[in-house]
Tab-separated table of N, CA and C in Angstrom:
chain	number	residue	atom	x	y	z
A	139	MET	N	0.846	-1.209	0.034
A	139	MET	CA	-0.021	-0.008	0.002
A	139	MET	C	0.913	1.244	0.013
A	140	MET	N	0.524	2.170	-0.797
A	140	MET	CA	1.303	3.414	-0.930
A	140	MET	C	0.748	4.530	-0.042
A	141	SER	N	1.541	5.206	0.537
A	141	SER	CA	1.079	6.373	1.377
A	141	SER	C	1.723	7.630	0.801
A	142	LEU	N	0.999	8.654	0.907
A	142	LEU	CA	1.491	9.973	0.450
A	142	LEU	C	2.054	10.709	1.658
A	143	PRO	N	3.108	11.401	1.517
A	143	PRO	CA	3.603	12.250	2.596
A	143	PRO	C	2.679	13.415	2.898
A	144	LEU	N	2.392	13.622	4.104
A	144	LEU	CA	1.429	14.768	4.469
A	144	LEU	C	2.266	16.014	4.565
A	145	GLN	N	1.704	17.096	4.064
A	145	GLN	CA	2.313	18.369	4.163
A	145	GLN	C	1.779	19.043	5.460
A	146	THR	N	2.709	19.755	6.012
A	146	THR	CA	2.237	20.610	7.162
A	146	THR	C	1.962	22.007	6.750
A	147	PRO	N	1.141	22.743	7.430
A	147	PRO	CA	0.810	24.068	6.998
A	147	PRO	C	1.993	24.988	6.785
A	148	GLY	N	3.044	24.824	7.540
A	148	GLY	CA	4.231	25.723	7.380
A	148	GLY	C	4.998	25.434	6.077
A	149	GLU	N	4.772	24.253	5.466
A	149	GLU	CA	5.530	23.877	4.342
A	149	GLU	C	4.791	24.017	3.008
A	150	ASP	N	3.491	24.138	3.148
A	150	ASP	CA	2.649	24.224	1.934
A	150	ASP	C	1.919	25.531	1.816
A	151	PRO	N	2.268	26.440	0.878
A	151	PRO	CA	1.648	27.712	0.791
A	151	PRO	C	0.129	27.634	0.488
A	152	ARG	N	-0.327	26.610	0.052
A	152	ARG	CA	-1.819	26.508	-0.248
A	152	ARG	C	-2.623	26.534	0.976
A	153	TYR	N	-2.024	26.313	2.116
A	153	TYR	CA	-2.777	26.466	3.380
A	153	TYR	C	-3.157	27.931	3.688
A	154	THR	N	-2.430	28.831	3.245
A	154	THR	CA	-2.708	30.217	3.634
A	154	THR	C	-2.902	31.156	2.437
A	155	LYS	N	-2.764	30.653	1.174
A	155	LYS	CA	-3.005	31.508	0.027
A	155	LYS	C	-4.488	32.049	-0.032
A	156	ARG	N	-4.615	33.312	-0.237
A	156	ARG	CA	-5.974	33.920	-0.315
A	156	ARG	C	-6.191	34.375	-1.714
A	157	GLY	N	-7.502	34.573	-2.032
A	157	GLY	CA	-7.782	35.047	-3.382
A	157	GLY	C	-9.244	34.852	-3.730
A	158	ALA	N	-10.088	34.415	-2.828
A	158	ALA	CA	-11.523	34.173	-3.060
A	158	ALA	C	-12.163	35.548	-3.385
A	159	LEU	N	-13.130	35.465	-4.335
A	159	LEU	CA	-13.979	36.679	-4.643
A	159	LEU	C	-15.226	36.474	-3.893
A	160	TYR	N	-15.520	37.411	-2.978
A	160	TYR	CA	-16.718	37.321	-2.129
A	160	TYR	C	-17.577	38.569	-2.409
A	161	VAL	N	-18.826	38.359	-2.875
A	161	VAL	CA	-19.760	39.443	-3.131
A	161	VAL	C	-20.952	39.177	-2.316
A	162	PRO	N	-21.177	39.864	-1.169
A	162	PRO	CA	-22.357	39.528	-0.412
A	162	PRO	C	-23.650	39.775	-1.103
A	163	ALA	N	-24.677	39.135	-0.596
A	163	ALA	CA	-26.113	39.338	-1.153
A	163	ALA	C	-26.420	40.810	-1.170
A	164	GLY	N	-26.997	41.260	-2.277
A	164	GLY	CA	-27.472	42.616	-2.430
A	164	GLY	C	-26.314	43.597	-2.894
A	165	GLU	N	-25.142	43.033	-3.101
A	165	GLU	CA	-23.955	43.934	-3.513
A	165	GLU	C	-23.577	43.588	-4.933
A	166	GLY	N	-22.803	44.418	-5.553
A	166	GLY	CA	-22.347	44.312	-6.926
A	166	GLY	C	-23.022	45.428	-7.726
A	167	PRO	N	-22.345	45.875	-8.774
A	167	PRO	CA	-22.931	46.947	-9.559
A	167	PRO	C	-24.259	46.495	-10.188
A	168	THR	N	-25.356	47.304	-10.040
A	168	THR	CA	-26.635	46.905	-10.536
A	168	THR	C	-27.058	47.969	-11.599
A	169	ILE	N	-27.451	47.425	-12.684
A	169	ILE	CA	-27.784	48.235	-13.861
A	169	ILE	C	-29.116	47.821	-14.482
A	170	TRP	N	-29.677	48.707	-15.352
A	170	TRP	CA	-30.762	48.346	-16.184
A	170	TRP	C	-30.289	48.146	-17.570
A	171	ALA	N	-30.691	46.963	-18.117
A	171	ALA	CA	-30.338	46.635	-19.491
A	171	ALA	C	-31.499	45.785	-20.114
A	172	ALA	N	-31.876	46.151	-21.303
A	172	ALA	CA	-32.930	45.384	-22.017
A	172	ALA	C	-34.225	45.270	-21.214
A	173	GLY	N	-34.476	46.283	-20.407
A	173	GLY	CA	-35.679	46.229	-19.578
A	173	GLY	C	-35.534	45.415	-18.323
A	174	ASP	N	-34.345	44.862	-18.046
A	174	ASP	CA	-34.166	43.970	-16.922
A	174	ASP	C	-33.249	44.685	-15.918
A	175	VAL	N	-33.171	44.061	-14.779
A	175	VAL	CA	-32.222	44.518	-13.704
A	175	VAL	C	-31.154	43.471	-13.513
A	176	TYR	N	-29.892	43.896	-13.796
A	176	TYR	CA	-28.718	42.965	-13.624
A	176	TYR	C	-27.841	43.413	-12.523
A	177	THR	N	-27.509	42.521	-11.621
A	177	THR	CA	-26.455	42.799	-10.607
A	177	THR	C	-25.234	41.958	-11.030
A	178	ILE	N	-24.154	42.543	-11.339
A	178	ILE	CA	-22.934	41.837	-11.812
A	178	ILE	C	-22.241	41.422	-10.537
A	179	LYS	N	-22.057	40.099	-10.369
A	179	LYS	CA	-21.467	39.524	-9.230
A	179	LYS	C	-19.971	39.295	-9.433
A	180	ALA	N	-19.607	39.008	-10.715
A	180	ALA	CA	-18.171	38.755	-11.047
A	180	ALA	C	-17.911	39.180	-12.438
A	181	THR	N	-16.799	39.967	-12.626
A	181	THR	CA	-16.479	40.454	-13.997
A	181	THR	C	-15.272	39.713	-14.498
A	182	ALA	N	-15.106	39.845	-15.854
A	182	ALA	CA	-13.947	39.182	-16.446
A	182	ALA	C	-12.631	39.642	-15.784
A	183	SER	N	-12.534	40.861	-15.456
A	183	SER	CA	-11.277	41.315	-14.869
A	183	SER	C	-11.107	40.770	-13.411
A	184	GLN	N	-12.195	40.400	-12.782
A	184	GLN	CA	-12.037	39.869	-11.448
A	184	GLN	C	-11.827	38.327	-11.539
A	185	THR	N	-12.075	37.672	-12.670
A	185	THR	CA	-11.909	36.223	-12.790
A	185	THR	C	-10.810	35.832	-13.768
A	186	GLY	N	-9.828	36.750	-14.107
A	186	GLY	CA	-8.821	36.498	-14.996
A	186	GLY	C	-9.316	36.232	-16.381
A	187	GLY	N	-10.478	36.837	-16.744
A	187	GLY	CA	-11.086	36.706	-18.022
A	187	GLY	C	-11.894	35.331	-18.185
A	188	ARG	N	-11.906	34.503	-17.217
A	188	ARG	CA	-12.514	33.232	-17.412
A	188	ARG	C	-14.030	33.259	-17.585
A	189	PHE	N	-14.714	34.167	-16.824
A	189	PHE	CA	-16.161	34.267	-16.841
A	189	PHE	C	-16.679	35.566	-16.322
A	190	GLY	N	-17.931	35.872	-16.586
A	190	GLY	CA	-18.668	36.954	-15.893
A	190	GLY	C	-19.928	36.398	-15.439
A	191	PHE	N	-20.346	36.752	-14.195
A	191	PHE	CA	-21.498	36.172	-13.592
A	191	PHE	C	-22.459	37.197	-13.104
A	192	ILE	N	-23.761	36.992	-13.531
A	192	ILE	CA	-24.762	38.044	-13.313
A	192	ILE	C	-26.086	37.475	-12.653
A	193	ASP	N	-26.567	38.187	-11.681
A	193	ASP	CA	-27.858	37.890	-11.014
A	193	ASP	C	-28.891	38.800	-11.747
A	194	ALA	N	-29.938	38.216	-12.303
A	194	ALA	CA	-30.902	39.033	-13.122
A	194	ALA	C	-32.324	38.903	-12.554
A	195	SER	N	-33.070	40.032	-12.680
A	195	SER	CA	-34.445	40.057	-12.430
A	195	SER	C	-35.116	40.557	-13.759
A	196	VAL	N	-35.995	39.694	-14.325
A	196	VAL	CA	-36.568	39.997	-15.657
A	196	VAL	C	-38.025	40.327	-15.415
A	197	PRO	N	-38.421	41.560	-15.487
A	197	PRO	CA	-39.858	41.844	-15.215
A	197	PRO	C	-40.771	41.455	-16.336
A	198	PRO	N	-42.059	41.421	-16.164
A	198	PRO	CA	-42.910	41.053	-17.269
A	198	PRO	C	-42.671	41.937	-18.500
A	199	GLY	N	-42.522	41.270	-19.631
A	199	GLY	CA	-42.273	41.956	-20.893
A	199	GLY	C	-40.711	42.109	-21.065
A	200	GLY	N	-39.884	41.835	-20.102
A	200	GLY	CA	-38.443	42.069	-20.186
A	200	GLY	C	-37.734	40.952	-20.924
A	201	GLY	N	-36.537	41.290	-21.343
A	201	GLY	CA	-35.605	40.411	-22.077
A	201	GLY	C	-35.087	41.101	-23.271
A	202	PRO	N	-33.853	40.660	-23.710
A	202	PRO	CA	-33.274	41.297	-24.835
A	202	PRO	C	-33.808	40.828	-26.168
A	203	GLU	N	-33.437	41.643	-27.247
A	203	GLU	CA	-33.685	41.186	-28.605
A	203	GLU	C	-32.877	39.906	-28.940
A	204	ALA	N	-33.301	39.139	-29.844
A	204	ALA	CA	-32.530	38.002	-30.330
A	204	ALA	C	-31.147	38.467	-30.783
A	205	HIS	N	-30.153	37.699	-30.443
A	205	HIS	CA	-28.727	38.070	-30.734
A	205	HIS	C	-27.876	36.750	-30.671
A	206	VAL	N	-26.684	36.999	-31.208
A	206	VAL	CA	-25.672	35.886	-31.268
A	206	VAL	C	-24.379	36.456	-30.768
A	207	HIS	N	-23.817	35.741	-29.735
A	207	HIS	CA	-22.484	36.023	-29.184
A	207	HIS	C	-21.502	35.151	-30.022
A	208	ASN	N	-20.671	35.853	-30.748
A	208	ASN	CA	-19.748	35.146	-31.616
A	208	ASN	C	-18.479	34.611	-30.887
A	209	ASP	N	-18.172	35.207	-29.748
A	209	ASP	CA	-16.932	34.893	-29.008
A	209	ASP	C	-17.262	34.364	-27.620
A	210	HIS	N	-18.495	34.263	-27.191
A	210	HIS	CA	-18.780	33.950	-25.900
A	210	HIS	C	-19.987	32.877	-25.802
A	211	ASP	N	-19.841	31.954	-24.868
A	211	ASP	CA	-20.980	31.031	-24.543
A	211	ASP	C	-21.767	31.798	-23.399
A	212	GLU	N	-23.015	31.445	-23.339
A	212	GLU	CA	-23.884	32.049	-22.308
A	212	GLU	C	-24.731	30.927	-21.666
A	213	THR	N	-24.677	30.875	-20.304
A	213	THR	CA	-25.318	29.833	-19.559
A	213	THR	C	-26.271	30.449	-18.542
A	214	PHE	N	-27.433	29.925	-18.445
A	214	PHE	CA	-28.540	30.397	-17.616
A	214	PHE	C	-28.993	29.355	-16.636
A	215	PHE	N	-29.461	29.789	-15.423
A	215	PHE	CA	-30.160	28.985	-14.451
A	215	PHE	C	-31.311	29.792	-13.904
A	216	LEU	N	-32.533	29.244	-14.119
A	216	LEU	CA	-33.681	29.976	-13.598
A	216	LEU	C	-33.944	29.573	-12.150
A	217	MET	N	-34.109	30.565	-11.317
A	217	MET	CA	-34.368	30.334	-9.827
A	217	MET	C	-35.823	30.502	-9.568
A	218	SER	N	-36.588	31.275	-10.334
A	218	SER	CA	-38.022	31.417	-10.065
A	218	SER	C	-38.621	31.898	-11.420
A	219	GLY	N	-39.936	31.512	-11.606
A	219	GLY	CA	-40.694	31.935	-12.733
A	219	GLY	C	-40.390	31.155	-14.025
A	220	GLU	N	-40.835	31.657	-15.119
A	220	GLU	CA	-40.538	31.001	-16.419
A	220	GLU	C	-40.240	32.090	-17.503
A	221	LEU	N	-39.503	31.650	-18.416
A	221	LEU	CA	-39.078	32.528	-19.541
A	221	LEU	C	-39.183	31.738	-20.816
A	222	GLU	N	-39.606	32.428	-21.876
A	222	GLU	CA	-39.611	31.930	-23.246
A	222	GLU	C	-38.216	32.119	-23.797
A	223	PHE	N	-37.558	31.012	-24.195
A	223	PHE	CA	-36.223	31.129	-24.857
A	223	PHE	C	-36.298	30.842	-26.256
A	224	LEU	N	-35.543	31.592	-27.079
A	224	LEU	CA	-35.410	31.371	-28.478
A	224	LEU	C	-34.051	30.599	-28.675
A	225	ASP	N	-34.104	29.488	-29.414
A	225	ASP	CA	-32.916	28.788	-29.740
A	225	ASP	C	-32.850	28.587	-31.266
A	226	GLY	N	-32.070	29.455	-31.926
A	226	GLY	CA	-32.168	29.484	-33.363
A	226	GLY	C	-33.443	30.043	-33.825
A	227	GLY	N	-34.304	29.239	-34.413
A	227	GLY	CA	-35.650	29.627	-34.876
A	227	GLY	C	-36.734	29.028	-34.055
A	228	ASP	N	-36.371	28.206	-33.030
A	228	ASP	CA	-37.449	27.555	-32.199
A	228	ASP	C	-37.448	28.231	-30.853
A	229	THR	N	-38.637	28.052	-30.187
A	229	THR	CA	-38.782	28.542	-28.798
A	229	THR	C	-39.150	27.368	-27.891
A	230	PHE	N	-38.823	27.569	-26.621
A	230	PHE	CA	-39.235	26.649	-25.525
A	230	PHE	C	-39.382	27.405	-24.314
A	231	THR	N	-40.158	26.896	-23.344
A	231	THR	CA	-40.426	27.520	-22.025
A	231	THR	C	-39.494	26.912	-20.998
A	232	ALA	N	-38.652	27.767	-20.426
A	232	ALA	CA	-37.779	27.319	-19.286
A	232	ALA	C	-38.461	27.718	-17.988
A	233	ARG	N	-38.407	26.850	-17.011
A	233	ARG	CA	-39.056	27.091	-15.623
A	233	ARG	C	-37.965	27.059	-14.567
A	234	ALA	N	-38.421	27.496	-13.329
A	234	ALA	CA	-37.532	27.447	-12.209
A	234	ALA	C	-36.820	26.115	-12.102
A	235	GLY	N	-35.539	26.135	-11.861
A	235	GLY	CA	-34.717	24.919	-11.777
A	235	GLY	C	-34.128	24.476	-13.055
A	236	ASP	N	-34.548	25.083	-14.187
A	236	ASP	CA	-34.025	24.700	-15.548
A	236	ASP	C	-32.685	25.356	-15.828
A	237	PHE	N	-31.871	24.614	-16.561
A	237	PHE	CA	-30.484	25.038	-16.921
A	237	PHE	C	-30.510	25.154	-18.425
A	238	ILE	N	-29.949	26.224	-18.992
A	238	ILE	CA	-29.841	26.456	-20.419
A	238	ILE	C	-28.444	26.866	-20.719
A	239	HIS	N	-27.741	26.142	-21.619
A	239	HIS	CA	-26.460	26.549	-22.117
A	239	HIS	C	-26.540	26.915	-23.593
A	240	VAL	N	-26.050	28.057	-23.987
A	240	VAL	CA	-26.191	28.540	-25.318
A	240	VAL	C	-24.698	28.723	-25.844
A	241	PRO	N	-24.298	27.821	-26.775
A	241	PRO	CA	-22.930	27.930	-27.302
A	241	PRO	C	-22.777	29.154	-28.149
A	242	ARG	N	-21.540	29.699	-28.235
A	242	ARG	CA	-21.319	30.834	-29.082
A	242	ARG	C	-21.743	30.529	-30.525
A	243	GLY	N	-22.243	31.510	-31.164
A	243	GLY	CA	-22.704	31.378	-32.541
A	243	GLY	C	-24.213	30.945	-32.667
A	244	THR	N	-24.910	30.828	-31.546
A	244	THR	CA	-26.249	30.381	-31.539
A	244	THR	C	-27.159	31.578	-31.329
A	245	ARG	N	-28.101	31.770	-32.132
A	245	ARG	CA	-29.111	32.907	-32.004
A	245	ARG	C	-29.992	32.587	-30.882
A	246	HIS	N	-30.227	33.472	-29.962
A	246	HIS	CA	-30.996	33.274	-28.777
A	246	HIS	C	-31.568	34.490	-28.206
A	247	ARG	N	-32.553	34.426	-27.362
A	247	ARG	CA	-33.065	35.517	-26.510
A	247	ARG	C	-33.918	34.884	-25.460
A	248	PHE	N	-34.280	35.652	-24.464
A	248	PHE	CA	-35.248	35.163	-23.522
A	248	PHE	C	-36.251	36.302	-23.316
A	249	LYS	N	-37.547	35.922	-22.973
A	249	LYS	CA	-38.566	36.958	-22.737
A	249	LYS	C	-39.486	36.463	-21.642
A	250	ASN	N	-39.864	37.391	-20.740
A	250	ASN	CA	-40.778	37.052	-19.736
A	250	ASN	C	-42.228	37.476	-20.221
A	251	ASN	N	-43.012	36.441	-20.555
A	251	ASN	CA	-44.381	36.625	-21.010
A	251	ASN	C	-45.360	36.521	-19.854
A	252	GLY	N	-44.817	36.309	-18.620
A	252	GLY	CA	-45.766	36.145	-17.472
A	252	GLY	C	-46.155	37.378	-16.822
A	253	LEU	N	-46.693	37.237	-15.571
A	253	LEU	CA	-47.192	38.367	-14.835
A	253	LEU	C	-46.216	38.826	-13.704
A	254	HIS	N	-45.245	38.046	-13.371
A	254	HIS	CA	-44.382	38.297	-12.271
A	254	HIS	C	-42.921	38.272	-12.732
A	255	ALA	N	-42.059	39.040	-12.011
A	255	ALA	CA	-40.590	39.047	-12.332
A	255	ALA	C	-40.010	37.653	-12.202
A	256	VAL	N	-39.046	37.366	-13.092
A	256	VAL	CA	-38.297	36.094	-13.050
A	256	VAL	C	-36.931	36.342	-12.522
A	257	LYS	N	-36.471	35.474	-11.634
A	257	LYS	CA	-35.106	35.533	-11.104
A	257	LYS	C	-34.292	34.456	-11.777
A	258	MET	N	-33.063	34.917	-12.241
A	258	MET	CA	-32.216	33.920	-12.838
A	258	MET	C	-30.775	34.403	-12.620
A	259	ILE	N	-29.772	33.462	-12.783
A	259	ILE	CA	-28.414	33.783	-12.813
A	259	ILE	C	-27.951	33.350	-14.174
A	260	PHE	N	-26.921	34.074	-14.690
A	260	PHE	CA	-26.290	33.648	-15.935
A	260	PHE	C	-24.838	34.051	-16.000
A	261	LEU	N	-24.126	33.334	-16.885
A	261	LEU	CA	-22.692	33.670	-16.944
A	261	LEU	C	-22.256	33.610	-18.425
A	262	PHE	N	-21.229	34.431	-18.726
A	262	PHE	CA	-20.551	34.446	-19.990
A	262	PHE	C	-19.254	33.732	-19.814
A	263	THR	N	-18.872	32.870	-20.840
A	263	THR	CA	-17.557	32.278	-20.800
A	263	THR	C	-16.989	32.400	-22.182
A	264	PRO	N	-15.777	32.946	-22.356
A	264	PRO	CA	-15.092	33.688	-21.340
A	264	PRO	C	-15.828	35.013	-20.957
A	265	GLY	N	-15.412	35.652	-19.930
A	265	GLY	CA	-16.065	36.908	-19.518
A	265	GLY	C	-15.844	37.997	-20.486
A	266	GLY	N	-16.540	39.090	-20.290
A	266	GLY	CA	-16.390	40.286	-21.209
A	266	GLY	C	-17.628	41.107	-21.346
A	267	PRO	N	-18.751	40.462	-21.803
A	267	PRO	CA	-19.982	41.233	-21.889
A	267	PRO	C	-20.419	41.822	-20.557
A	268	ASP	N	-20.146	41.134	-19.505
A	268	ASP	CA	-20.458	41.634	-18.151
A	268	ASP	C	-19.868	42.957	-17.888
A	269	GLU	N	-18.685	43.268	-18.284
A	269	GLU	CA	-18.069	44.578	-18.103
A	269	GLU	C	-18.660	45.661	-19.011
A	270	GLY	N	-19.190	45.221	-20.170
A	270	GLY	CA	-19.814	46.129	-21.071
A	270	GLY	C	-21.162	46.602	-20.424
A	271	PHE	N	-21.871	45.714	-19.720
A	271	PHE	CA	-23.119	46.173	-18.950
A	271	PHE	C	-22.771	47.279	-18.097
A	272	ILE	N	-21.801	47.167	-17.256
A	272	ILE	CA	-21.399	48.148	-16.288
A	272	ILE	C	-21.007	49.510	-16.970
A	273	ASP	N	-20.232	49.402	-18.069
A	273	ASP	CA	-19.780	50.554	-18.731
A	273	ASP	C	-20.896	51.345	-19.432
A	274	LEU	N	-21.843	50.631	-20.018
A	274	LEU	CA	-22.770	51.236	-21.003
A	274	LEU	C	-24.165	51.470	-20.483
A	275	PHE	N	-24.619	50.792	-19.440
A	275	PHE	CA	-26.008	50.932	-19.120
A	275	PHE	C	-26.162	51.733	-17.808
A	276	PRO	N	-27.325	52.293	-17.693
A	276	PRO	CA	-27.586	53.198	-16.468
A	276	PRO	C	-27.647	52.325	-15.179
A	277	LYS	N	-27.159	52.909	-14.101
A	277	LYS	CA	-27.305	52.255	-12.798
A	277	LYS	C	-28.744	52.197	-12.441
A	278	ALA	N	-29.102	51.041	-11.829
A	278	ALA	CA	-30.579	50.912	-11.401
A	278	ALA	C	-30.881	51.817	-10.249
A	279	VAL	N	-32.044	52.310	-10.154
A	279	VAL	CA	-32.497	53.182	-9.139
A	279	VAL	C	-33.444	52.420	-8.217
A	280	PRO	N	-33.025	52.303	-6.924
A	280	PRO	CA	-33.884	51.505	-6.010
A	280	PRO	C	-35.269	52.048	-5.959
A	281	GLY	N	-36.209	51.141	-5.947
A	281	GLY	CA	-37.671	51.426	-5.885
A	281	GLY	C	-38.279	51.762	-7.187
A	282	GLU	N	-37.495	51.786	-8.314
A	282	GLU	CA	-38.029	52.043	-9.584
A	282	GLU	C	-37.838	50.848	-10.526
A	283	LEU	N	-38.800	50.740	-11.470
A	283	LEU	CA	-38.664	49.640	-12.453
A	283	LEU	C	-37.946	50.152	-13.698
A	284	PRO	N	-37.190	49.353	-14.426
A	284	PRO	CA	-36.430	49.802	-15.570
A	284	PRO	C	-37.274	50.378	-16.718
A	285	GLY	N	-38.481	49.787	-16.967
A	285	GLY	CA	-39.245	50.273	-18.058
A	285	GLY	C	-38.625	49.663	-19.369
A	286	PRO	N	-39.289	49.795	-20.481
A	286	PRO	CA	-38.828	49.313	-21.719
A	286	PRO	C	-37.504	50.013	-22.167
A	287	PRO	N	-36.702	49.374	-22.958
A	287	PRO	CA	-35.442	50.088	-23.390
A	287	PRO	C	-35.682	51.347	-24.176
A	288	THR	N	-34.942	52.369	-23.842
A	288	THR	CA	-35.135	53.626	-24.505
A	288	THR	C	-34.265	53.647	-25.751
A	289	GLU	N	-34.407	54.622	-26.628
A	289	GLU	CA	-33.537	54.711	-27.857
A	289	GLU	C	-32.064	54.809	-27.463
A	290	GLU	N	-31.780	55.523	-26.414
A	290	GLU	CA	-30.346	55.615	-25.908
A	290	GLU	C	-29.825	54.218	-25.542
A	291	GLN	N	-30.724	53.492	-24.798
A	291	GLN	CA	-30.266	52.128	-24.388
A	291	GLN	C	-30.000	51.209	-25.564
A	292	ILE	N	-30.933	51.358	-26.554
A	292	ILE	CA	-30.704	50.532	-27.728
A	292	ILE	C	-29.392	50.856	-28.431
A	293	GLU	N	-29.116	52.154	-28.519
A	293	GLU	CA	-27.802	52.549	-29.125
A	293	GLU	C	-26.626	51.953	-28.300
A	294	ARG	N	-26.818	52.005	-26.934
A	294	ARG	CA	-25.774	51.439	-26.087
A	294	ARG	C	-25.594	49.875	-26.319
A	295	MET	N	-26.770	49.248	-26.498
A	295	MET	CA	-26.718	47.772	-26.803
A	295	MET	C	-25.931	47.552	-28.059
A	296	MET	N	-26.129	48.439	-29.098
A	296	MET	CA	-25.428	48.260	-30.388
A	296	MET	C	-23.895	48.506	-30.076
A	297	THR	N	-23.578	49.462	-29.321
A	297	THR	CA	-22.169	49.734	-28.960
A	297	THR	C	-21.512	48.592	-28.245
A	298	MET	N	-22.258	47.995	-27.328
A	298	MET	CA	-21.822	46.870	-26.541
A	298	MET	C	-21.630	45.670	-27.576
A	299	GLY	N	-22.614	45.485	-28.468
A	299	GLY	CA	-22.507	44.381	-29.502
A	299	GLY	C	-21.228	44.503	-30.254
A	300	ALA	N	-20.884	45.698	-30.725
A	300	ALA	CA	-19.702	45.867	-31.510
A	300	ALA	C	-18.436	45.612	-30.634
A	301	ARG	N	-18.490	46.066	-29.453
A	301	ARG	CA	-17.326	45.815	-28.526
A	301	ARG	C	-17.122	44.346	-28.152
A	302	THR	N	-18.161	43.536	-28.135
A	302	THR	CA	-18.109	42.164	-27.692
A	302	THR	C	-18.329	41.129	-28.832
A	303	ASN	N	-18.377	41.664	-30.018
A	303	ASN	CA	-18.605	40.781	-31.209
A	303	ASN	C	-19.885	40.020	-31.131
A	304	THR	N	-20.989	40.740	-30.728
A	304	THR	CA	-22.314	40.242	-30.647
A	304	THR	C	-23.130	40.893	-31.676
A	305	ASP	N	-23.940	40.126	-32.392
A	305	ASP	CA	-24.796	40.518	-33.468
A	305	ASP	C	-26.205	40.490	-33.066
A	306	ILE	N	-26.924	41.615	-33.174
A	306	ILE	CA	-28.419	41.599	-32.938
A	306	ILE	C	-29.155	40.959	-34.185
A	307	LEU	N	-29.930	39.973	-33.971
A	307	LEU	CA	-30.572	39.285	-35.092
A	307	LEU	C	-32.117	39.174	-34.711
A	308	PRO	N	-32.836	40.293	-34.761
A	308	PRO	CA	-34.248	40.296	-34.396
A	308	PRO	C	-35.110	39.346	-35.222
A	309	ASP	N	-36.264	39.022	-34.704
A	309	ASP	CA	-37.231	38.229	-35.500
A	309	ASP	C	-37.606	38.953	-36.750
A	310	LEU	N	-37.733	38.222	-37.861
A	310	LEU	CA	-38.133	38.819	-39.148
A	310	LEU	C	-39.607	38.987	-39.185
A	311	PRO	N	-40.058	40.036	-39.840
A	311	PRO	CA	-41.533	40.233	-39.970
A	311	PRO	C	-42.135	39.084	-40.681
A	312	GLN	N	-43.352	38.758	-40.297
A	312	GLN	CA	-44.060	37.593	-40.889
A	312	GLN	C	-44.843	38.024	-42.070
């Protein structure tokens, strides 16, 4: 039987190395984007570019236009409510507890067609668009709802799209 030598705390720097990113509940930059409220919990610069992590509240009618991230995957986990997701040209309904992974190059969007706000978390891999949200969108105002996107916010979304190699691909008129 083989045994491994045990390290003692004084010999192994992993015992004392620090570097955890801790963002308490209710903290992190909070902005309005696409009619939603996003609290950015981790940015690309905080994670060495590996990912960006966002806590989202999507009010009734909220959600972005259909789009494609050409350089980023996007992954969602619904914590409450349900959202209509677009996957290419097809839609499906995701509910609390559902997990959705959208590989780069896939046209997608989500929309809240219900009566209550939906809570979800999502992340970009690698990170990047998360920092665009902070730079380009207005800070959320406590006690106020974001409302539908304004012309200025739509322009900001286009700017962010160019910065992160994301193309807006809205539904075609029928």
